[in-house]
CSV table of N, CA and C in Angstrom, one decimal:
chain,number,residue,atom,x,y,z
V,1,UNK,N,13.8,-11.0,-11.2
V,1,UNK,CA,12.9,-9.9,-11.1
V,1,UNK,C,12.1,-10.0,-9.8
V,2,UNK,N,12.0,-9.1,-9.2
V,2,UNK,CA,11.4,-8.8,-7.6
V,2,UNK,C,9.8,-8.7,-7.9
V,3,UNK,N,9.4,-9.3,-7.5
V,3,UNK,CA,7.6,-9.5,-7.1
V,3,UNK,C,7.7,-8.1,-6.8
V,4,UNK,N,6.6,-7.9,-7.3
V,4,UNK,CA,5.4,-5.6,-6.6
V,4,UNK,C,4.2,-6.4,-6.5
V,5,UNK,N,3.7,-5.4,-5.5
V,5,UNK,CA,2.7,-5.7,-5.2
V,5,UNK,C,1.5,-4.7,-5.4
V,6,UNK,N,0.5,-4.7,-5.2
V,6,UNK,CA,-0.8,-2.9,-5.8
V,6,UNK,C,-1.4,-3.2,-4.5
V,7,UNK,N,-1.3,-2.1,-3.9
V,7,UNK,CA,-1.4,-1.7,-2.9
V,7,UNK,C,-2.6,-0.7,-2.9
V,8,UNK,N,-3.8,-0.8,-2.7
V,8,UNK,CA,-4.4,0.3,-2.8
V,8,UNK,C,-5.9,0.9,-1.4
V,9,UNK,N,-6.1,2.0,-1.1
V,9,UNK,CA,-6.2,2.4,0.1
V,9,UNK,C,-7.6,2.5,-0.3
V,10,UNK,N,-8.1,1.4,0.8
V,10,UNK,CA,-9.8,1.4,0.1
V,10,UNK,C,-10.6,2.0,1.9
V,11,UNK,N,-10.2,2.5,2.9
V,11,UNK,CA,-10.6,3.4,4.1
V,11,UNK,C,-9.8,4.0,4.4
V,12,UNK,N,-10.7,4.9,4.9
V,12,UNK,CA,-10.2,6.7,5.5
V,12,UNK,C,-9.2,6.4,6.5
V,13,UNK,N,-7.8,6.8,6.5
V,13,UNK,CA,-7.3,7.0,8.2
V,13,UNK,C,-7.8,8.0,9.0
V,14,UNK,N,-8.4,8.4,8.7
V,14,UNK,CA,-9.2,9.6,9.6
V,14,UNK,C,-9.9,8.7,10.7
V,15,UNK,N,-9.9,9.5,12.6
V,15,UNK,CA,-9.5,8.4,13.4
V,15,UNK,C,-9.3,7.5,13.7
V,16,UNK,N,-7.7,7.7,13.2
V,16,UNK,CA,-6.9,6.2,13.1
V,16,UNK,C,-5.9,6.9,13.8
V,17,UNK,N,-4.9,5.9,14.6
V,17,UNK,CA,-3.7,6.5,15.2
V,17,UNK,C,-3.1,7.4,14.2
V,18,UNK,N,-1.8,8.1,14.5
V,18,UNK,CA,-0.9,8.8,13.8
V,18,UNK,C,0.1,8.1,13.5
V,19,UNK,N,0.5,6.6,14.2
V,19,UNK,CA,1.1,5.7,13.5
V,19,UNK,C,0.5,5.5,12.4
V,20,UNK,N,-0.7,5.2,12.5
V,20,UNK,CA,-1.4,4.2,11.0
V,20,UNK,C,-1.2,5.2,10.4
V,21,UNK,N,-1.5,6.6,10.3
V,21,UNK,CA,-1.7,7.5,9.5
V,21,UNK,C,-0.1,7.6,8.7
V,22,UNK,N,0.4,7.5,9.6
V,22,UNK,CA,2.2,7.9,8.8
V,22,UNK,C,2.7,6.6,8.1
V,23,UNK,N,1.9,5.5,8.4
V,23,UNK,CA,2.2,4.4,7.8
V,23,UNK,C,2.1,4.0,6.3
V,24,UNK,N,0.3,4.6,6.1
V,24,UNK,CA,-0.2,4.6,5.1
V,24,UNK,C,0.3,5.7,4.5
V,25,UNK,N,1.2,7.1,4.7
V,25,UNK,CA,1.4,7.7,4.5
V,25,UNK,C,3.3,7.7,3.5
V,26,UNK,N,3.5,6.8,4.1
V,26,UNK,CA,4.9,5.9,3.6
V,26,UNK,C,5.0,5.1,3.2
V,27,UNK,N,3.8,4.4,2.8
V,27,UNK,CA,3.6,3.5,1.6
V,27,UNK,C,2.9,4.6,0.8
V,28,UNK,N,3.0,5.6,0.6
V,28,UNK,CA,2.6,6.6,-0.3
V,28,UNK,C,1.0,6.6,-1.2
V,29,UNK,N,0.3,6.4,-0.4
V,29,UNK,CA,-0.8,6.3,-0.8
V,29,UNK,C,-1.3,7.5,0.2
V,30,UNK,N,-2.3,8.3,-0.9
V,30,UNK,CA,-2.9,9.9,-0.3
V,30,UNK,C,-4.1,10.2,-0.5
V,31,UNK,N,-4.8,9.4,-1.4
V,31,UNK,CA,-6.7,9.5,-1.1
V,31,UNK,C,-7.3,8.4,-1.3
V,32,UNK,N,-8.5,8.4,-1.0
V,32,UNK,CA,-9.5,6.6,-1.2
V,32,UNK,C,-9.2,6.4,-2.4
V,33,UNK,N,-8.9,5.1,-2.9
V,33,UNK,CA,-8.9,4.3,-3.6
V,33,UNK,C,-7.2,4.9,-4.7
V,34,UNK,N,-6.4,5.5,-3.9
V,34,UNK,CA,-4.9,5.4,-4.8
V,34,UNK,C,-4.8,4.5,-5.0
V,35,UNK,N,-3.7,4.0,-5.6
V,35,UNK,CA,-2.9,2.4,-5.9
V,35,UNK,C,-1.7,3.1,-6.3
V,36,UNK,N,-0.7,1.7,-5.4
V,36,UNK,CA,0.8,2.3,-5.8
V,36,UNK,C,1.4,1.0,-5.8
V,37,UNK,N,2.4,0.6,-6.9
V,37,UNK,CA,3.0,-0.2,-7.3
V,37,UNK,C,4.3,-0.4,-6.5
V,38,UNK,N,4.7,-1.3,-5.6
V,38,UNK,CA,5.6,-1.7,-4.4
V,38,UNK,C,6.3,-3.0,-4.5
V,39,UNK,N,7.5,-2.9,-4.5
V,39,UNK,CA,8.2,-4.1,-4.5
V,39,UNK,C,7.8,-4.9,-2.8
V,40,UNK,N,7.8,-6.3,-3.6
V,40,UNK,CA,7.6,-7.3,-2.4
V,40,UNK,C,8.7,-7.5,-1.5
V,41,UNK,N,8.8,-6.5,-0.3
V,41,UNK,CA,10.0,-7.3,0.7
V,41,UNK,C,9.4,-7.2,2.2
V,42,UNK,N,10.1,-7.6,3.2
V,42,UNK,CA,9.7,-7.9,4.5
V,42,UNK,C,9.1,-6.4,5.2
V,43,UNK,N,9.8,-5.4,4.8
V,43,UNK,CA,9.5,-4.2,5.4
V,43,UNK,C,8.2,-3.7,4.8
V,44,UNK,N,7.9,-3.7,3.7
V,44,UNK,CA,6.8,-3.2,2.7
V,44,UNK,C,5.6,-4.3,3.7
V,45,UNK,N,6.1,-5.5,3.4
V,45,UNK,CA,5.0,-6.6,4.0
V,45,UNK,C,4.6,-6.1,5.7
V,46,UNK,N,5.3,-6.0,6.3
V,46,UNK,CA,5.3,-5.1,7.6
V,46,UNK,C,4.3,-4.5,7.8
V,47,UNK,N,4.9,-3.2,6.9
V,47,UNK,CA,3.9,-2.1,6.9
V,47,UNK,C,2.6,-2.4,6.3
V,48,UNK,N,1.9,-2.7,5.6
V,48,UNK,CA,1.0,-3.4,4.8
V,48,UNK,C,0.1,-4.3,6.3
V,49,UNK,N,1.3,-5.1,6.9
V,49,UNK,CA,0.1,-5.5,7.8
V,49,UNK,C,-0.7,-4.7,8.8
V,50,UNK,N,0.2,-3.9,9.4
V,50,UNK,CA,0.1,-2.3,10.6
V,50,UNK,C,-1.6,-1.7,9.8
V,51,UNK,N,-1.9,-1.5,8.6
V,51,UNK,CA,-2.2,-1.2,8.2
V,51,UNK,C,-3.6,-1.8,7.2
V,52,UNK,N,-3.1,-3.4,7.7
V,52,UNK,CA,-4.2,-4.2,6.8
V,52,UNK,C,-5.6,-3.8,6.5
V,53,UNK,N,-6.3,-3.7,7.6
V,53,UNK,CA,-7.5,-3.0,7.7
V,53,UNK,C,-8.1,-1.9,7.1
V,54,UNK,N,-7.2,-1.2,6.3
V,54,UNK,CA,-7.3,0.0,5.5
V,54,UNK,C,-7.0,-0.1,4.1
V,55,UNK,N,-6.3,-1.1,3.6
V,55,UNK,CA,-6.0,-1.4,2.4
V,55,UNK,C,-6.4,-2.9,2.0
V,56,UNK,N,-6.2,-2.5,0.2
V,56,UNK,CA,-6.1,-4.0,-0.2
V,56,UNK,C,-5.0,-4.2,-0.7
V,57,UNK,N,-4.5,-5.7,-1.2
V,57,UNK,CA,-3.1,-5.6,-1.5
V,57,UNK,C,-3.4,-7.2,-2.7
V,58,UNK,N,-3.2,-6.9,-3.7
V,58,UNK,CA,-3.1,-7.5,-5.1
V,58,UNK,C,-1.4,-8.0,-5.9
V,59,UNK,N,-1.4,-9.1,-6.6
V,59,UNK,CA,0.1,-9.0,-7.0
V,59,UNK,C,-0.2,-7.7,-8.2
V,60,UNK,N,0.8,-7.5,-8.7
V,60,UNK,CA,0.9,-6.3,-9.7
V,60,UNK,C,1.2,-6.8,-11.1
V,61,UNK,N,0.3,-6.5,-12.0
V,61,UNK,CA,0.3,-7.4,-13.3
V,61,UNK,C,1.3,-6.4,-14.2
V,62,UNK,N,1.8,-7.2,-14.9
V,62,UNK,CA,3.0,-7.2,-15.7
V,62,UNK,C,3.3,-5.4,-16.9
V,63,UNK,N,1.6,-5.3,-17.2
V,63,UNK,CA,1.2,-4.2,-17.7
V,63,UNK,C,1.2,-2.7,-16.8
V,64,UNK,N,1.2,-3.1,-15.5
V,64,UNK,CA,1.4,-1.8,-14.3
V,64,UNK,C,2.3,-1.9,-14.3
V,65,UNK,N,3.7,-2.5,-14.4
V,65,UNK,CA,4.9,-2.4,-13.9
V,65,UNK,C,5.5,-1.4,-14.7
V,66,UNK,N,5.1,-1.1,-16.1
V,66,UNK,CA,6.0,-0.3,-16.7
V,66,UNK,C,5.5,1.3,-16.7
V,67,UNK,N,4.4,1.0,-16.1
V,67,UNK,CA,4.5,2.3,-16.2
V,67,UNK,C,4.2,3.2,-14.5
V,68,UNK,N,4.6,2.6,-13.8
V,68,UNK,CA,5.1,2.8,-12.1
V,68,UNK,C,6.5,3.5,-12.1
C-alpha cells in the first residue's frame, strides 16, 4: 500500500506567481485551510516543495483514507 499524504493550504496564493498559483491549484486544494488526501510520489513531493511555504503536509491516518 502507497503512503498519502494531507496536504493542507494554510496561505493565501494571492500575490504569489501564477506558477505557484497553478501549482497549488493541481494539488487541488481551493480555499485556506482545504486538505486533500495524496499519494506519496516524487511528482506530488515536487510540487509540495514549489509550494512549501503555503502549505502543510502530514502523513494521512488510516481513518482519512477511506473516505478520500
Amino acid at each position: 500500500m502507497a503512503l498519502k499524504l494531507k496536504v493542507t493550504l494554510v496561505r493565501s496564493p494571492i500575490d504569489r506567481t501564477q506558477k505557484q498559483k497553478d501549482t497549488v491549484r493541481g494539488l487541488g486544494l481551493r480555499r485556506l485551510n482545504h486538505s486533500v488526501i495524496l499519494e506519496d510520489t516524487r511528482a506530488i513531493r515536487g510540487m509540495i516543495r514549489k509550494v512549501q511555504h503555503l502549505v502543510t503536509v502530514a502523513p494521512a491516518d488510516h481513518a482519512a483514507d477511506g473516505a478520500a
